Amino acid sequence: MKAVILAGGLGTRIVEESHLRPKPMIEIGGMPILWHIMKLYAHHGVTDFVVCCGYKGYIIKEYFANYFLHMSDVTIDLANNRLEVHQHQAEPWRVTLVDTGAETQTGGRLKRVADYLRDQEAFCFTYGDGLSDVDIRGLIAFHREHGRWATVTAVPAPGRYGAIERAGSTVTGFIEKPRGGDGLINGGFFVLSPRCIEFIADDRTSWEIETLPKLSAQGQLMAFEHQGFWQPMDTLRDKNHLESLWASGRAPWKCWT
């Protein structure tokens, strides 16, 4: 199974960092948050990634093109133009990097990578700026069991986010930014059938505002409830919080060894 990761947004709410690099390349513990997300998926057996690049996407391409160099100890002999690798670490990942446009909306980015997903019965889909200890294997198993086209991970969150309405596990609608309460929200970890892409019109389509409600109206969207750790990196305060969790040695999302 492949995992599609949105990594093309401007990151305007964390401009202190995003003016220099794409938001998914902002580092937590010296590694891009994108790397942390990919490590989570890889821990659960998903190692084939499609990354939807946009704003400053060349930085993401450079990072993976030179991943071996980034992760290795080397001696560079300038006079003889030789590179000696002393120690190296590499991930067993396959990473497809796709330029999906600087101004493309979230749904449009997914539509842009449709050709890479046509042979998939289902695929994972997430944002490049949120960390969680969600059980990806359990999420995939839940999706396969219910047989609908789409599964969204539903998580508890502050009232600044729009909430999910449910009838059992079936998503029946969305409430924009409810005031408090114990509602669940879109946690950003999806499993989808390629048929979902048929609900995306063009580059201007928002996955959250337009596509998810359409899938819900068709009875094709199910919710996988996750009550564990979940934290988006929307602001510098969020980034510093994640950094402190990593520095403590008890980062909840670090399920790998």
mmCIF file of C-alpha atoms in Angstrom:
data_model
loop_
_atom_site.group_PDB
_atom_site.id
_atom_site.type_symbol
_atom_site.label_atom_id
_atom_site.label_comp_id
_atom_site.label_asym_id
_atom_site.label_seq_id
_atom_site.Cartn_x
_atom_site.Cartn_y
_atom_site.Cartn_z
ATOM 1 C CA MET A 1 0.000 0.000 0.000
ATOM 2 C CA LYS A 2 1.159 3.532 -0.802
ATOM 3 C CA ALA A 3 0.926 6.623 1.381
ATOM 4 C CA VAL A 4 0.253 10.020 -0.191
ATOM 5 C CA ILE A 5 1.518 12.966 1.861
ATOM 6 C CA LEU A 6 0.497 16.589 1.251
ATOM 7 C CA ALA A 7 3.649 18.717 1.414
ATOM 8 C CA GLY A 8 2.956 21.729 -0.785
ATOM 9 C CA GLY A 9 1.217 24.344 1.367
ATOM 10 C CA LEU A 10 2.617 27.760 2.273
ATOM 11 C CA GLY A 11 2.543 27.301 6.072
ATOM 12 C CA THR A 12 1.458 30.901 6.626
ATOM 13 C CA ARG A 13 0.733 30.417 10.346
ATOM 14 C CA ILE A 14 4.308 29.376 11.061
ATOM 15 C CA VAL A 15 6.026 31.897 8.815
ATOM 16 C CA GLU A 16 8.929 32.178 11.292
ATOM 17 C CA GLU A 17 10.105 28.863 9.837
ATOM 18 C CA SER A 18 8.224 28.418 6.564
ATOM 19 C CA HIS A 19 9.699 31.482 4.844
ATOM 20 C CA LEU A 20 12.907 29.432 4.557
ATOM 21 C CA ARG A 21 11.562 25.946 3.790
ATOM 22 C CA PRO A 22 8.342 24.007 3.159
ATOM 23 C CA LYS A 23 6.415 23.394 6.345
ATOM 24 C CA PRO A 24 6.961 19.581 6.222
ATOM 25 C CA MET A 25 10.724 20.231 6.241
ATOM 26 C CA ILE A 26 10.625 22.085 9.564
ATOM 27 C CA GLU A 27 12.700 20.021 11.945
ATOM 28 C CA ILE A 28 11.719 18.256 15.141
ATOM 29 C CA GLY A 29 14.734 16.807 16.911
ATOM 30 C CA GLY A 30 16.968 17.625 13.949
ATOM 31 C CA MET A 31 14.809 15.750 11.414
ATOM 32 C CA PRO A 32 12.016 17.112 9.185
ATOM 33 C CA ILE A 33 8.506 16.503 10.490
ATOM 34 C CA LEU A 34 7.914 14.782 7.129
ATOM 35 C CA TRP A 35 10.560 12.202 8.116
ATOM 36 C CA HIS A 36 8.765 11.552 11.431
ATOM 37 C CA ILE A 37 5.481 10.940 9.584
ATOM 38 C CA MET A 38 7.157 8.558 7.162
ATOM 39 C CA LYS A 39 8.829 6.689 10.041
ATOM 40 C CA LEU A 40 5.380 6.161 11.587
ATOM 41 C CA TYR A 41 4.008 4.686 8.367
ATOM 42 C CA ALA A 42 7.109 2.560 7.807
ATOM 43 C CA HIS A 43 6.795 1.140 11.325
ATOM 44 C CA HIS A 44 3.373 -0.164 10.274
ATOM 45 C CA GLY A 45 4.671 -1.607 7.009
ATOM 46 C CA VAL A 46 3.875 1.240 4.590
ATOM 47 C CA THR A 47 7.135 2.183 2.828
ATOM 48 C CA ASP A 48 6.032 3.404 -0.621
ATOM 49 C CA PHE A 49 5.367 7.160 -0.516
ATOM 50 C CA VAL A 50 3.995 9.753 -2.934
ATOM 51 C CA VAL A 51 4.837 13.260 -1.716
ATOM 52 C CA CYS A 52 2.778 16.135 -3.153
ATOM 53 C CA CYS A 53 5.241 19.018 -3.428
ATOM 54 C CA GLY A 54 4.445 22.670 -4.080
ATOM 55 C CA TYR A 55 5.893 25.655 -2.236
ATOM 56 C CA LYS A 56 9.704 25.347 -2.251
ATOM 57 C CA GLY A 57 9.332 21.737 -3.337
ATOM 58 C CA TYR A 58 12.900 21.664 -4.617
ATOM 59 C CA ILE A 59 14.064 21.548 -0.976
ATOM 60 C CA ILE A 60 12.154 18.301 -0.422
ATOM 61 C CA LYS A 61 13.554 16.865 -3.660
ATOM 62 C CA GLU A 62 17.103 17.821 -2.681
ATOM 63 C CA TYR A 63 16.692 16.246 0.745
ATOM 64 C CA PHE A 64 15.681 12.845 -0.602
ATOM 65 C CA ALA A 65 18.035 12.981 -3.596
ATOM 66 C CA ASN A 66 20.897 13.379 -1.104
ATOM 67 C CA TYR A 67 19.371 11.359 1.742
ATOM 68 C CA PHE A 68 22.260 8.927 1.807
ATOM 69 C CA LEU A 69 24.693 11.845 2.167
ATOM 70 C CA HIS A 70 22.576 13.551 4.843
ATOM 71 C CA MET A 71 22.564 10.394 6.966
ATOM 72 C CA SER A 72 26.182 9.275 6.538
ATOM 73 C CA ASP A 73 29.638 10.097 7.885
ATOM 74 C CA VAL A 74 31.881 10.955 4.936
ATOM 75 C CA THR A 75 35.345 12.155 3.995
ATOM 76 C CA ILE A 76 35.498 14.344 0.897
ATOM 77 C CA ASP A 77 38.854 14.423 -0.889
ATOM 78 C CA LEU A 78 38.574 17.678 -2.827
ATOM 79 C CA ALA A 79 41.897 17.349 -4.650
ATOM 80 C CA ASN A 80 41.023 13.945 -6.070
ATOM 81 C CA ASN A 81 37.231 14.430 -6.275
ATOM 82 C CA ARG A 82 36.561 11.369 -4.145
ATOM 83 C CA LEU A 83 33.889 10.642 -1.554
ATOM 84 C CA GLU A 84 34.529 8.056 1.150
ATOM 85 C CA VAL A 85 31.545 6.837 3.180
ATOM 86 C CA HIS A 86 32.400 5.662 6.706
ATOM 87 C CA GLN A 87 28.985 4.913 8.192
ATOM 88 C CA HIS A 88 25.632 5.123 6.550
ATOM 89 C CA GLN A 89 21.963 4.743 7.350
ATOM 90 C CA ALA A 90 19.268 4.340 4.745
ATOM 91 C CA GLU A 91 15.559 3.706 4.993
ATOM 92 C CA PRO A 92 13.900 0.942 2.919
ATOM 93 C CA TRP A 93 11.585 3.507 1.362
ATOM 94 C CA ARG A 94 10.467 4.265 -2.179
ATOM 95 C CA VAL A 95 9.686 7.989 -2.463
ATOM 96 C CA THR A 96 7.948 9.578 -5.465
ATOM 97 C CA LEU A 97 8.160 13.381 -5.404
ATOM 98 C CA VAL A 98 5.538 15.147 -7.540
ATOM 99 C CA ASP A 99 5.281 18.874 -8.249
ATOM 100 C CA THR A 100 1.565 19.542 -7.704
ATOM 101 C CA GLY A 101 1.696 23.329 -8.088
ATOM 102 C CA ALA A 102 2.328 26.238 -5.763
ATOM 103 C CA GLU A 103 -1.308 27.377 -5.466
ATOM 104 C CA THR A 104 -3.140 24.029 -5.747
ATOM 105 C CA GLN A 105 -5.679 23.193 -3.026
ATOM 106 C CA THR A 106 -5.539 19.985 -0.969
ATOM 107 C CA GLY A 107 -8.000 18.048 -3.109
ATOM 108 C CA GLY A 108 -6.354 19.259 -6.287
ATOM 109 C CA ARG A 109 -2.985 17.970 -5.093
ATOM 110 C CA LEU A 110 -4.443 14.501 -4.604
ATOM 111 C CA LYS A 111 -5.991 14.606 -8.084
ATOM 112 C CA ARG A 112 -2.599 15.579 -9.536
ATOM 113 C CA VAL A 113 -1.037 12.298 -8.297
ATOM 114 C CA ALA A 114 -3.921 10.039 -9.434
ATOM 115 C CA ASP A 115 -1.748 8.351 -12.079
ATOM 116 C CA TYR A 116 0.500 6.984 -9.333
ATOM 117 C CA LEU A 117 -2.463 5.361 -7.557
ATOM 118 C CA ARG A 118 -4.449 3.659 -10.316
ATOM 119 C CA ASP A 119 -3.130 0.183 -9.475
ATOM 120 C CA GLN A 120 -4.019 0.561 -5.789
ATOM 121 C CA GLU A 121 -7.051 -1.067 -4.195
ATOM 122 C CA ALA A 122 -6.646 1.507 -1.431
ATOM 123 C CA PHE A 123 -3.995 3.969 -0.254
ATOM 124 C CA CYS A 124 -3.136 6.029 2.806
ATOM 125 C CA PHE A 125 -3.419 9.817 2.680
ATOM 126 C CA THR A 126 -2.285 12.406 5.200
ATOM 127 C CA TYR A 127 -0.920 15.901 5.786
ATOM 128 C CA GLY A 128 2.785 16.673 6.090
ATOM 129 C CA ASP A 129 2.491 18.641 9.319
ATOM 130 C CA GLY A 130 0.849 16.456 11.975
ATOM 131 C CA LEU A 131 2.141 13.778 14.335
ATOM 132 C CA SER A 132 0.249 10.991 16.073
ATOM 133 C CA ASP A 133 0.627 7.526 17.547
ATOM 134 C CA VAL A 134 -2.354 6.331 15.505
ATOM 135 C CA ASP A 135 -2.389 2.613 14.770
ATOM 136 C CA ILE A 136 -1.921 2.671 10.985
ATOM 137 C CA ARG A 137 -2.295 -1.108 10.714
ATOM 138 C CA GLY A 138 -5.538 -0.937 12.666
ATOM 139 C CA LEU A 139 -6.748 1.951 10.502
ATOM 140 C CA ILE A 140 -6.082 -0.026 7.311
ATOM 141 C CA ALA A 141 -7.770 -3.137 8.725
ATOM 142 C CA PHE A 142 -10.832 -1.084 9.726
ATOM 143 C CA HIS A 143 -11.040 0.365 6.215
ATOM 144 C CA ARG A 144 -10.893 -3.061 4.599
ATOM 145 C CA GLU A 145 -13.548 -4.450 6.939
ATOM 146 C CA HIS A 146 -16.236 -1.809 6.356
ATOM 147 C CA GLY A 147 -15.877 -1.797 2.555
ATOM 148 C CA ARG A 148 -16.689 1.884 1.970
ATOM 149 C CA TRP A 149 -14.553 4.184 -0.165
ATOM 150 C CA ALA A 150 -13.038 6.390 2.541
ATOM 151 C CA THR A 151 -11.921 6.280 6.166
ATOM 152 C CA VAL A 152 -10.981 9.323 8.239
ATOM 153 C CA THR A 153 -9.218 9.126 11.591
ATOM 154 C CA ALA A 154 -11.379 10.960 14.134
ATOM 155 C CA VAL A 155 -9.558 12.500 17.107
ATOM 156 C CA PRO A 156 -10.485 14.710 20.076
ATOM 157 C CA ALA A 157 -9.236 18.288 19.709
ATOM 158 C CA PRO A 158 -9.739 21.891 20.872
ATOM 159 C CA GLY A 159 -12.807 23.793 19.723
ATOM 160 C CA ARG A 160 -10.917 25.743 17.065
ATOM 161 C CA TYR A 161 -11.332 22.779 14.700
ATOM 162 C CA GLY A 162 -14.462 21.690 12.821
ATOM 163 C CA ALA A 163 -16.078 18.560 14.285
ATOM 164 C CA ILE A 164 -17.331 15.338 12.711
ATOM 165 C CA GLU A 165 -20.989 14.243 13.097
ATOM 166 C CA ARG A 166 -21.488 10.468 13.204
ATOM 167 C CA ALA A 167 -24.129 7.763 13.254
ATOM 168 C CA GLY A 168 -22.112 4.895 14.675
ATOM 169 C CA SER A 169 -18.973 4.811 12.535
ATOM 170 C CA THR A 170 -20.634 6.416 9.496
ATOM 171 C CA VAL A 171 -19.806 10.101 9.005
ATOM 172 C CA THR A 172 -23.027 12.055 8.419
ATOM 173 C CA GLY A 173 -21.714 15.618 8.326
ATOM 174 C CA PHE A 174 -19.366 18.270 9.659
ATOM 175 C CA ILE A 175 -19.736 21.170 12.104
ATOM 176 C CA GLU A 176 -17.420 24.124 11.553
ATOM 177 C CA LYS A 177 -15.482 25.141 14.676
ATOM 178 C CA PRO A 178 -17.905 24.157 17.460
ATOM 179 C CA ARG A 179 -17.552 25.887 20.803
ATOM 180 C CA GLY A 180 -16.032 23.328 23.143
ATOM 181 C CA GLY A 181 -17.783 20.037 23.752
ATOM 182 C CA ASP A 182 -16.431 16.521 23.328
ATOM 183 C CA GLY A 183 -16.729 16.199 19.540
ATOM 184 C CA LEU A 184 -14.210 14.479 17.289
ATOM 185 C CA ILE A 185 -12.403 16.122 14.385
ATOM 186 C CA ASN A 186 -10.625 15.170 11.183
ATOM 187 C CA GLY A 187 -7.234 13.899 12.400
ATOM 188 C CA GLY A 188 -5.750 13.808 8.922
ATOM 189 C CA PHE A 189 -4.875 10.109 8.616
ATOM 190 C CA PHE A 190 -7.037 8.614 5.854
ATOM 191 C CA VAL A 191 -7.346 5.370 3.938
ATOM 192 C CA LEU A 192 -9.001 5.856 0.557
ATOM 193 C CA SER A 193 -10.132 4.028 -2.533
ATOM 194 C CA PRO A 194 -8.912 5.671 -5.769
ATOM 195 C CA ARG A 195 -12.640 6.160 -6.517
ATOM 196 C CA CYS A 196 -12.569 9.080 -4.056
ATOM 197 C CA ILE A 197 -10.517 11.058 -6.562
ATOM 198 C CA GLU A 198 -13.579 11.116 -8.843
ATOM 199 C CA PHE A 199 -15.134 13.593 -6.354
ATOM 200 C CA ILE A 200 -12.310 16.117 -6.945
ATOM 201 C CA ALA A 201 -13.011 18.589 -9.761
ATOM 202 C CA ASP A 202 -9.717 20.419 -10.291
ATOM 203 C CA ASP A 203 -6.794 22.257 -8.651
ATOM 204 C CA ARG A 204 -9.191 24.584 -6.825
ATOM 205 C CA THR A 205 -10.958 21.783 -4.950
ATOM 206 C CA SER A 206 -10.475 21.635 -1.181
ATOM 207 C CA TRP A 207 -10.361 18.105 0.186
ATOM 208 C CA GLU A 208 -11.779 19.213 3.544
ATOM 209 C CA ILE A 209 -14.421 21.745 2.475
ATOM 210 C CA GLU A 210 -15.721 20.111 -0.720
ATOM 211 C CA THR A 211 -14.673 16.483 -1.116
ATOM 212 C CA LEU A 212 -15.198 15.054 2.374
ATOM 213 C CA PRO A 213 -18.805 16.356 2.623
ATOM 214 C CA LYS A 214 -19.564 14.804 -0.780
ATOM 215 C CA LEU A 215 -18.235 11.432 0.331
ATOM 216 C CA SER A 216 -20.214 11.743 3.551
ATOM 217 C CA ALA A 217 -23.413 12.570 1.654
ATOM 218 C CA GLN A 218 -22.934 9.403 -0.419
ATOM 219 C CA GLY A 219 -22.516 7.294 2.743
ATOM 220 C CA GLN A 220 -18.976 6.432 1.699
ATOM 221 C CA LEU A 221 -17.027 7.966 4.613
ATOM 222 C CA MET A 222 -16.324 6.077 7.834
ATOM 223 C CA ALA A 223 -14.585 7.219 11.018
ATOM 224 C CA PHE A 224 -11.772 5.360 12.770
ATOM 225 C CA GLU A 225 -11.663 6.696 16.327
ATOM 226 C CA HIS A 226 -8.259 7.455 17.848
ATOM 227 C CA GLN A 227 -8.097 8.603 21.462
ATOM 228 C CA GLY A 228 -4.290 8.657 21.722
ATOM 229 C CA PHE A 229 -1.725 11.330 20.919
ATOM 230 C CA TRP A 230 -2.401 13.730 18.029
ATOM 231 C CA GLN A 231 -0.771 17.105 17.445
ATOM 232 C CA PRO A 232 -0.716 19.285 14.329
ATOM 233 C CA MET A 233 2.151 21.736 13.813
ATOM 234 C CA ASP A 234 0.195 24.849 12.864
ATOM 235 C CA THR A 235 2.157 27.463 14.797
ATOM 236 C CA LEU A 236 5.595 28.076 16.282
ATOM 237 C CA ARG A 237 4.111 27.229 19.681
ATOM 238 C CA ASP A 238 3.049 23.811 18.324
ATOM 239 C CA LYS A 239 6.532 23.275 16.891
ATOM 240 C CA ASN A 240 8.180 24.108 20.205
ATOM 241 C CA HIS A 241 5.802 21.738 22.021
ATOM 242 C CA LEU A 242 6.696 18.863 19.697
ATOM 243 C CA GLU A 243 10.379 19.718 20.066
ATOM 244 C CA SER A 244 10.110 19.562 23.859
ATOM 245 C CA LEU A 245 8.375 16.171 23.699
ATOM 246 C CA TRP A 246 11.143 14.813 21.480
ATOM 247 C CA ALA A 247 13.871 16.260 23.741
ATOM 248 C CA SER A 248 12.256 14.583 26.757
ATOM 249 C CA GLY A 249 12.916 11.165 25.212
ATOM 250 C CA ARG A 250 9.212 10.310 25.510
ATOM 251 C CA ALA A 251 7.782 11.512 22.202
ATOM 252 C CA PRO A 252 4.395 9.704 22.007
ATOM 253 C CA TRP A 253 4.554 9.281 18.220
ATOM 254 C CA LYS A 254 7.977 7.567 18.261
ATOM 255 C CA CYS A 255 6.884 3.946 17.927
ATOM 256 C CA TRP A 256 10.003 2.832 16.007
ATOM 257 C CA THR A 257 13.393 1.824 17.451
#
